[in-house]
Amino acid sequence: QVQLVESGGGLVEAGGSRRLSCVYSVRAFVTYATGWFRQAPGNEREFVAALGWDGSDTYYADSVKGRFTISRVNAKNTVYLQMDSLKPEDTAVYYCAARGGPPDSMAEEWSYWGQGTQVTVSS
């Protein structure tokens, strides 16, 4: 069974940092693009960051560029999202995703999803 399991969410003060992790259960995912999306209450799921399978291509939403960093360690089947200078508007459930093609900013283009982890940024 294909699984993506996120961890690392929690409560953090504005200006603080948090690192999210996503472990994927299928070794084949080392050849997949991986990404992070988020969804706040009442909002649609939005793109945050994505990374090609070999780590050479990275993409960020304008709202997080310069503050968030996506990375992966294929030997550990793990993708990370380092979040710095957090703002209250970053509060959302964060989802890890994987797909067999290149990175894409559209949520519907991603095939595999984790269960999500809540990040709450207090002002």
Coordinates of C-alpha atoms in Angstrom, one line a residue:
Q1 CA 0.0 0.0 0.0
V2 CA 1.3 3.4 -1.0
Q3 CA 1.6 5.7 2.0
L4 CA 2.8 9.2 2.6
V5 CA 3.1 10.1 6.3
E6 CA 3.6 13.7 7.4
S7 CA 4.9 14.8 10.8
G8 CA 6.2 17.9 12.4
G9 CA 3.1 20.1 12.6
G10 CA 2.2 22.0 15.7
L11 CA 1.8 25.4 17.3
V12 CA 4.5 28.0 16.7
E13 CA 4.7 31.8 17.3
A14 CA 4.9 34.2 14.4
G15 CA 8.5 34.6 13.3
G16 CA 9.4 31.1 14.4
S17 CA 10.4 28.1 12.4
R18 CA 9.1 24.6 11.9
R19 CA 10.3 21.6 9.8
L20 CA 7.8 19.2 8.3
S21 CA 8.7 15.7 7.3
C22 CA 7.1 13.3 4.9
V23 CA 8.1 9.7 4.7
Y24 CA 6.9 7.7 1.7
S25 CA 6.5 4.0 2.0
V26 CA 7.3 3.0 -1.6
R27 CA 10.9 2.9 -2.6
A28 CA 9.9 3.8 -6.2
F29 CA 9.0 7.3 -5.0
V30 CA 12.6 8.2 -5.2
T31 CA 11.9 8.6 -8.9
Y32 CA 8.8 10.7 -8.2
A33 CA 8.3 14.4 -7.9
T34 CA 7.2 15.5 -4.4
G35 CA 5.4 18.5 -3.2
W36 CA 3.7 20.3 -0.3
F37 CA 0.3 21.8 -0.4
R38 CA -1.8 23.5 2.3
Q39 CA -5.4 24.1 3.1
A40 CA -6.8 26.6 5.5
P41 CA -10.5 26.4 6.7
G42 CA -12.8 27.6 4.0
N43 CA -10.0 27.7 1.4
E44 CA -9.1 25.5 -1.5
R45 CA -5.9 23.4 -1.3
E46 CA -3.0 25.5 -2.5
F47 CA 0.4 24.8 -3.8
V48 CA 3.3 25.6 -1.5
A49 CA 6.5 24.0 -2.9
A50 CA 7.6 21.1 -5.2
L51 CA 10.8 19.3 -6.0
G52 CA 11.8 17.1 -8.9
W53 CA 12.8 13.5 -8.2
D54 CA 16.6 14.3 -8.3
G55 CA 16.3 17.5 -6.4
S56 CA 17.5 19.7 -9.2
D57 CA 14.3 21.6 -9.8
T58 CA 12.5 23.4 -7.0
Y59 CA 9.3 25.5 -7.2
Y60 CA 7.7 27.7 -4.6
A61 CA 4.5 29.7 -4.3
D62 CA 5.2 33.4 -4.2
S63 CA 3.7 33.6 -0.7
V64 CA 6.5 31.4 0.7
K65 CA 9.4 32.1 -1.5
G66 CA 12.5 33.1 0.5
R67 CA 10.9 31.7 3.7
F68 CA 10.3 28.0 3.0
T69 CA 12.7 25.4 1.7
I70 CA 11.8 22.0 0.2
S71 CA 14.4 19.2 0.2
R72 CA 14.6 15.5 0.0
V73 CA 16.8 12.6 1.2
N74 CA 16.1 9.7 -1.1
A75 CA 18.2 7.4 1.0
K76 CA 15.7 8.0 3.8
N77 CA 12.5 8.1 1.6
T78 CA 11.9 11.5 3.1
V79 CA 10.9 14.9 2.0
Y80 CA 11.2 18.0 4.2
L81 CA 9.7 21.4 4.3
Q82 CA 11.7 23.9 6.3
M83 CA 9.5 26.8 7.2
D84 CA 11.1 30.0 8.6
S85 CA 9.7 33.4 9.4
L86 CA 6.3 32.0 9.9
K87 CA 3.3 34.2 9.7
P88 CA -0.3 33.7 11.0
E89 CA -1.5 33.4 7.4
D90 CA 0.7 30.3 7.1
T91 CA -1.8 28.5 9.4
A92 CA -3.2 25.5 7.6
V93 CA -3.2 21.7 7.2
Y94 CA -0.1 20.9 5.3
Y95 CA -0.1 17.9 2.9
C96 CA 2.7 16.0 1.3
A97 CA 2.1 14.7 -2.3
A98 CA 3.8 12.7 -4.9
R99 CA 3.4 12.2 -8.7
G100 CA 5.2 10.3 -11.4
G101 CA 5.7 13.3 -13.7
P102 CA 7.4 16.6 -13.2
P103 CA 6.4 19.0 -10.4
D104 CA 3.1 20.8 -11.0
S105 CA 1.3 23.5 -9.1
M106 CA -2.1 22.1 -9.6
A107 CA -3.3 19.8 -6.8
E108 CA -5.4 17.7 -9.2
E109 CA -2.2 16.6 -11.0
W110 CA -0.8 14.8 -8.0
S111 CA -1.7 11.1 -7.5
Y112 CA -0.6 10.4 -3.9
W113 CA -1.4 12.3 -0.7
G114 CA -0.6 12.1 2.9
Q115 CA -3.1 12.6 5.7
G116 CA -2.0 16.1 6.5
T117 CA -0.4 17.8 9.5
Q118 CA -1.7 20.9 11.2
V119 CA 0.5 24.0 11.5
T120 CA -0.8 26.9 13.6
V121 CA 1.0 30.2 13.8
S122 CA 0.0 32.4 16.6
S123 CA 0.4 36.2 16.4

